[in-house]
Amino acid sequence: MVIRTTGRVIHHTSKVVHRFLVAATGLVVVCTMLLAGAAWRLSQGPIELVWLSNRAKAILSDETSPVRVSFKSVMLAWEGFDKGVDYPLDLRIADVVITDPMGKRIASAPQAHLTFSVAALIMGRFVPRAIEVDRAHIAVTRGADGSIGFGGSLAGGQGAAGEPPDFRALRDQLARPASTDHARSRGLLDQIHRVHLHDTEVTVTDQKTGLILTSARLNLDLLRERTGHVTGTLDAPLSAGDQHADMTAHMDFVPGGDTRVDAALSPVRLAGIAALPPALAVTAPVSLTSTLDFDRSFALRQGKATVLLGTGAIPVGKGTFPVLDGVVEVTGTPDSLTIRKAHFNLARQPQDPPETLDLGGTLVHAADRLMASVTATVDQIDIADLPRLWPEGIARSSRGWVTQNVTAGLVRHGFMDVVVEADHGLRDVVLTKATGDLDGTGATFTWIDNIPPVEQTEVHLHLVDPDTLDILVPSGHQRTRSGDLLLKDGRMHITGLAAKDQFADISTGVEGSLNATWALLKEPRLHLLSTHPIGLKTTGGDVTATLTFQFPLNANLTLDDVAIHADAHVKRARLLDLVYGRSLDDGAFDLDVTKDGLTLKGRGTLAAIPLAVTGSMDFNDGPPDQVVQKIVATGPADASQLSAMGLDVTGVVTGPIPLTATLAERRNGKGSVLLESDLTQAALAVDALAWSKPPGATAAATVSLQLLHDRLSRIDRIAVQGDGVLLSGSGEFTDGHMRSLLLDRIRLGQTDARAAIHFAANTPMAIAVRGAQIDLAPKLTQKSGAAPTRAPSRDGPTTPAWTLDGHFDRVLLAHGERATDLLVKAGGDGTTIRSLDAVGGIGTGAGFTARIEPQGGKRRLHVTSKDAGSLLRGLDAVGTMQSGQLTLHATFERPIGFRPLAGTMVISDATVKNSPVLGKLLQAITLYGLVDALRGPGMGFTRITVPFRYDASGLSIGQARAYNASLGLTATGTIALPSGRASLTGTIVPAYFFNAILGKIPLVGKLFSPEEGGGLFAARFSVDGPIDDATISVNPVSALTPGFTREIFGIFDGNGPGGQAAPSR
């Protein structure tokens, strides 16, 4: 039973299985036929699935989704017959448009390819697993306010950028691993594992700048693995204007971890993109590689980038910064940016030596402020390239001055550290720190343009702070037309770097020769001694000076903007041809020179006179009578020093002569020289009058000279005043030559006169003297033990030639004698009188004359007087004679000077009284009666004849004779002058009238009187010694012997010097 039952069950089951198998087989056949038919149909072209399209539209219209997707149709296609049976089903969506919840278009594509979950579709859900979009169009707009928007409205118009879509939900969904059909769905893109955009056209528009950036064939491929690891690649050719570049990127995203994006940009010239702001107009090709790291919330954590630059220029300020090549490496976080490396080669050509610039620094965001710290290093910069390398607009004023005045050299080891702070809007930008140092070698520069440059300098630049720069020049050389100068410790202090205008303060030490320094100060560009010249010729001398300049660093700088100051010390200077061709030696001066003027203080030696000198010059504009130059020189001098200087006063002044000379020049060319001297300690003497002032007697001299364009135009005042002296006068000049000298008051002792001296070309100077009185007594009675001065060695004329016209009411002579109404006319040259005509009264009114006349190459002297005694006594020649008439005829044997003078003086009817020599002689021969007469009323002489010769040795007398009825005398010998020592021999004849008769008897007269004027009874005598106290000797034998035997006994007279006869004429 059991077995039968089991058999029936098995039989029944087998039938059921058979039927199921038959049904299943039929179903398979039917499905296979359906699939085959569907496949054949799909191979013929896509099949539109309206029901699926409606279902997908309903699903994609989720109000909670961050985006909205719309499309025209959904079509199913399979190309397995052509591409293999393993080719997947292709769900094609036509005319896809993606918008944000507000209806703003984000992207559009003519076609998209999707793979999706069939199970989810059967369950009524559309869950895409892969999306491929071909030839999509994406538009991104940056509004004028900086906001980012995508695309436009559904109608296709371009809308303004609005609030950006919120992709946070999309980001959160993609941050999780891809889901499956067996897991709970968490969103539309829960199972997506690939997104591929192919040949996508992207357009980015910046409404503020007008920049339009396009990529016509952008390819983006994102792959999402089951673990959630997302990788992506981007290849985008970019275009902006006529510039093209390729951008590539790779993304690596790990759910729950970090995201990394590596990007690269091929070289592009930003300057070719017109819409970019000028600050980005880089002409150098720029390429970029970068890496960005994001945290798990897709927030940027850090990044780094490397920028490569080719040959071109970078805009800086209002100019450009040229580079041959460069590399910049930066790293950053959301709060900071660090320049790890920025190296630029600034050379002109690749084969040139490198000129390098290296930058480093950080940009930090903290406490709502941005702070940038930048360091810069430069090396091997050719200073000649500064105009090219220093961008315009950066420290514009400094740039203009430096590039114009610094022309050569090499910059080495330059370093700069800068810190800048600003707010978020970069409106409140503050430079809080700027320091730096830079060294330069072999530099050439000028402090002021168009003056000789400073060469071979070592330069150190020190940036003190954002507002201050110091340029230090330890040493340098400056070439001038008169030699080289050494510059030491130079410093240029620039302030106002952070302001619109900068100012420079320059100081430098200068060492060199006086000529070279003088040449520098005379440079026309300085407008110092070139505009206000000093007529000095310099040689030798050393200068140590400090020059300072203050001026704004302005391209349109004028000299009025420059303050110039030179403080110089001069030593061992020699100023040539300062006074009368004499030079100032061993000069040491301190000079202070500015644009306003010059001051001078120092010392020197002029013709052995030590001088202290002070001076000033005024360079400012002013009225015509403004004093523009004043020099004061003081020093102790003596007559020999003044004579060596060209002012011969040796015959007038001896002893100390302290001098003060003051020179003043005015703007109109007029000037003055004031000479002052205190002559109290000096001795004054006028030899022509034998007047003198002893040391200690008060006296002072002043001479005021007027100048016109550095030439004498007038002696305004001559004044000498003191004890026993008063002199005042003036002088006139024409064309720098003296034409007249007027002395309106001459008072020397008892002399009171006035004089006028006139000078004319090729004409003897004319001297006119008038006076109430002239005192010649001191001169006539002057005694001196000095030997007579030597006669001139040449017979030619001396200079200058002169004429004299004089008139004195009274002439004081020796021993109280006076001449009256003296008229003198004379002419000569130098100290030689060539013509003379003098007429006056003497004694009781008797007249006298004196004449000198040229004759046969010689000069003849004629003197007459009707009162010989008064004239000879007044001349201090003979003081014991009264009355008488005098006639003198003599000849100056040489054309110049007053010796030798030979001639004869004849006096008649004169009376001799109280003559010491004659008295002693009469006593010696015991003629006491005659002695008494000599002491009483005097002894009259009928005639006195004196042949003489006056020369350098003194006065020689030959055969002088004198006689009256009681006495006869002869004399021969010499009288030394000026000592007055006599050496005479002669004969004295008592009872001359009777005694001489025998000598006149014919034939035998010679026997009784051998000498003319002698007699039968005569005595030989000799006179030796001072004329006023001479020793008289008489030969007693000769007194009683006849004349012919007197010569025999004359051998006993002695052979003294007085025994020699005077030379014959």
Coordinates of C-alpha atoms in Angstrom, one line a residue, residues 86 138 460 641 785 798 832 879 963 1016 1051:
D86 CA 28.3 42.3 -24.4
I138 CA 27.9 74.9 -19.3
H460 CA 76.2 100.3 0.7
Q641 CA 108.0 143.7 4.4
G785 CA 128.0 159.8 10.9
T798 CA 115.9 157.5 -13.6
T832 CA 118.0 163.8 -10.2
G879 CA 128.0 180.2 10.5
Y963 CA 142.3 188.6 1.9
L1016 CA 157.3 187.9 1.6
I1051 CA 159.4 169.8 5.0

